[in-house]
Amino acid sequence: AQKVTQAQTEISVVEKEDVTLDCVYETRDTTYYLFWYKQPPSGELVFLIRRNSFDEQNEISGRYSWNFQKSTSSFNFTITASQVVDSAVYFCALRAGFQKLVFGTGTRLLVSP
Amino acid sequence: DTEVTQTPKHLVMGMTNKKSLKCEQHMGHRAMYWYKQKAKKPPELMFVYSYEKLSINESVPSRFSPECPNSSLLNLHLHALQPEDSALYLCASSRGLAGGESRNEQFFGPGTRLTVL
């Protein structure tokens, strides 16, 4: 069975602070894909990144960076110099084989000015 | 164009009404999905269409009836809903390559916020 755990329910930071959102996953499949989505108050889920199980390279995109560690089954997401527009719910998700996309419970990020 | 559109944005209906939610994508994707999302919860999968055929029904009550008229359109017909069906209904699409589907990211629409009175 697949499972994604996002232990942080809500995080509050002040603008320009760095913040890391944790994601821990469980799967018995050797080939799987991990995703992060952002859901602003408007409701639409915005795709941020996909990572496959064979690629443990960290990735940076502007202020966003992702740290994938198979040894700890974690796929953490860091926002550097946070901005008010980063306020949203962030979902980590996992998919393997023909299984459905499994979401974590989400982390609500509040960035105040 | 990486956009999935959904209409209407908001819908209020009574328990005896019949209504439909519509979803459209023009990315050439061959897999389309309906999700239901309650407040402060992650999206829950309802249906998956692959190449215009229903491939997954997550034991959804028959008062929800999906339809895929063509590769770009996905409908969700609603009839005799209950107040607990009030939620955000999200449509998504992905490339849908057979055998490699799990690697394809899903692109979501803005959702329809449904209220059942």
XYZ file of C-alpha atoms in Angstrom:
230
model
C 0.000 0.000 0.000
C 1.116 3.526 -0.684
C 1.100 6.202 1.980
C 2.222 9.810 2.225
C 2.668 11.591 5.543
C 2.866 15.339 5.936
C 3.222 15.750 9.671
C 3.111 19.556 9.628
C -0.521 20.625 9.567
C 0.155 24.343 9.489
C 3.262 26.515 9.404
C 3.357 30.275 9.948
C 6.345 32.361 8.910
C 7.129 35.987 8.317
C 8.024 37.140 4.839
C 11.647 36.477 3.782
C 12.021 33.548 6.153
C 13.029 30.179 4.710
C 10.600 27.335 5.317
C 10.787 23.569 4.769
C 7.753 21.380 4.240
C 8.291 17.739 5.149
C 7.024 14.720 3.219
C 7.584 11.073 4.133
C 6.297 8.295 1.927
C 5.815 4.533 2.023
C 5.711 2.155 -0.914
C 6.897 -1.353 -1.734
C 7.339 -0.524 -5.406
C 10.856 0.076 -6.659
C 9.642 2.422 -9.397
C 7.503 5.290 -8.227
C 6.972 8.990 -8.726
C 6.693 11.777 -6.204
C 4.933 15.075 -6.777
C 4.357 18.377 -5.039
C 1.253 20.463 -5.684
C 0.301 23.927 -4.426
C -3.329 24.799 -3.708
C -3.918 28.531 -3.210
C -7.202 29.769 -1.725
C -8.703 29.873 -5.237
C -8.774 26.059 -5.153
C -6.809 24.980 -8.207
C -4.005 22.495 -7.600
C -0.864 23.733 -9.291
C 1.745 21.161 -10.263
C 5.208 22.085 -8.946
C 7.526 19.128 -9.476
C 7.788 15.430 -10.299
C 10.638 13.217 -9.158
C 11.151 9.558 -10.076
C 12.550 6.987 -7.676
C 15.776 6.562 -9.638
C 16.753 10.196 -9.596
C 17.940 11.394 -6.210
C 19.393 14.645 -7.459
C 18.135 17.652 -5.605
C 16.389 20.257 -7.693
C 16.228 24.005 -7.476
C 13.781 26.233 -9.300
C 14.070 29.855 -8.335
C 13.172 30.148 -4.655
C 11.965 26.533 -4.546
C 14.163 23.524 -3.871
C 13.472 19.870 -3.255
C 15.504 17.303 -1.338
C 14.804 13.657 -2.190
C 16.371 11.039 0.072
C 15.455 7.404 -0.559
C 17.321 6.300 2.568
C 14.802 8.131 4.732
C 11.868 7.929 2.260
C 11.562 11.690 2.312
C 10.912 14.326 -0.320
C 11.112 17.687 1.401
C 10.329 21.050 -0.121
C 12.055 24.292 0.840
C 10.941 27.798 -0.014
C 13.715 30.360 0.336
C 12.876 33.972 1.198
C 9.152 33.255 1.456
C 6.616 35.722 0.106
C 2.968 36.374 0.929
C 2.008 34.818 -2.428
C 3.450 31.520 -1.206
C 0.551 31.216 1.261
C -1.309 28.079 0.239
C -1.829 24.437 1.087
C 0.954 22.249 -0.245
C 0.348 18.584 -1.025
C 2.958 15.904 -1.487
C 1.773 12.920 -3.549
C 2.980 9.487 -4.639
C 2.101 7.256 -7.543
C 3.403 3.833 -8.529
C 2.447 1.434 -11.298
C -1.236 1.600 -12.084
C -2.112 2.787 -8.598
C -3.965 5.999 -8.077
C -2.218 9.182 -7.041
C -2.010 9.181 -3.239
C -1.944 12.555 -1.530
C -0.655 13.499 1.876
C -2.961 15.462 4.149
C -1.354 18.743 3.132
C 0.533 21.491 4.948
C -1.033 24.930 5.191
C 1.614 27.637 4.853
C 0.802 31.129 6.074
C 3.275 33.845 5.158
C 2.622 37.159 6.841
C 4.064 40.509 5.754
C -1.655 25.674 -23.320
C -1.509 23.827 -19.995
C -5.001 24.685 -18.900
C -7.899 22.622 -17.671
C -11.164 24.565 -17.513
C -14.210 23.755 -15.433
C -17.730 25.152 -15.429
C -19.520 26.332 -13.459
C -17.255 27.763 -10.766
C -20.016 27.628 -8.185
C -23.193 25.569 -8.110
C -25.999 25.474 -5.585
C -28.584 22.748 -6.030
C -31.417 21.134 -4.186
C -31.561 17.442 -3.444
C -34.082 16.825 -6.221
C -32.223 18.748 -8.933
C -30.261 17.363 -11.853
C -27.152 19.276 -12.855
C -23.891 18.665 -14.693
C -20.310 19.720 -14.152
C -18.134 20.203 -17.215
C -14.407 19.912 -17.749
C -12.331 20.600 -20.844
C -8.670 20.292 -21.766
C -6.845 20.937 -25.027
C -3.460 19.480 -24.173
C -4.059 16.246 -26.081
C -4.199 14.330 -22.816
C -5.850 10.921 -22.942
C -6.496 10.400 -19.229
C -9.021 12.499 -17.326
C -10.041 12.383 -13.688
C -12.734 13.550 -11.285
C -11.786 14.254 -7.688
C -13.864 15.345 -4.706
C -12.273 17.529 -2.051
C -13.833 18.338 1.299
C -12.591 21.293 3.342
C -9.150 20.800 4.901
C -8.753 17.385 3.255
C -6.753 16.148 0.278
C -8.527 15.384 -3.001
C -10.177 11.966 -3.231
C -10.281 10.180 -6.550
C -13.737 9.418 -7.914
C -13.340 8.350 -11.558
C -10.645 7.886 -14.176
C -11.177 7.860 -17.926
C -8.435 6.509 -20.120
C -8.787 6.937 -23.875
C -12.439 7.913 -23.368
C -13.241 4.711 -21.507
C -14.063 4.535 -17.809
C -11.144 2.684 -16.234
C -11.586 3.390 -12.534
C -14.683 3.979 -10.414
C -13.736 4.357 -6.771
C -17.039 2.923 -5.522
C -18.777 6.236 -6.082
C -22.570 6.317 -5.444
C -24.689 6.128 -8.597
C -26.072 9.628 -8.000
C -22.764 10.705 -9.613
C -22.580 9.697 -13.270
C -19.475 10.491 -15.335
C -19.383 10.856 -19.087
C -16.526 11.375 -21.550
C -18.050 12.517 -24.882
C -14.614 12.914 -26.506
C -10.944 13.128 -25.633
C -11.193 16.789 -24.596
C -14.376 16.778 -22.556
C -15.408 15.230 -19.276
C -18.782 15.662 -17.604
C -20.101 14.730 -14.198
C -23.884 14.386 -14.036
C -25.437 14.923 -10.634
C -28.835 13.688 -9.499
C -30.512 13.382 -6.103
C -27.445 14.526 -4.214
C -27.222 14.749 -0.447
C -25.972 17.702 1.624
C -22.841 15.703 2.473
C -21.942 15.775 -1.229
C -21.175 19.481 -0.885
C -17.499 19.854 -1.763
C -15.008 21.158 -4.305
C -15.053 18.968 -7.415
C -11.792 18.960 -9.306
C -11.123 17.740 -12.796
C -7.629 16.753 -13.894
C -5.927 15.403 -16.995
C -2.637 13.704 -17.812
C -0.901 12.311 -20.879
C -2.193 8.829 -20.294
C 0.553 6.843 -22.002
C -0.207 3.176 -21.461
C 2.287 1.506 -19.172
C 3.950 4.729 -18.185
C 1.014 6.623 -16.809
C 2.257 6.793 -13.243
C 5.069 9.135 -14.231
C 2.745 11.665 -15.819
C 1.814 14.638 -13.731
C -1.834 15.529 -13.522
C -2.962 19.043 -14.375
C -5.933 20.269 -12.404
C -8.718 22.675 -13.196
C -9.918 25.388 -10.796
C -12.767 23.240 -9.544
C -16.502 23.626 -9.074
C -17.616 24.500 -5.573
C -20.850 22.579 -5.075
C -23.386 23.239 -2.350
C -26.315 20.860 -1.910
C -29.215 22.260 0.103
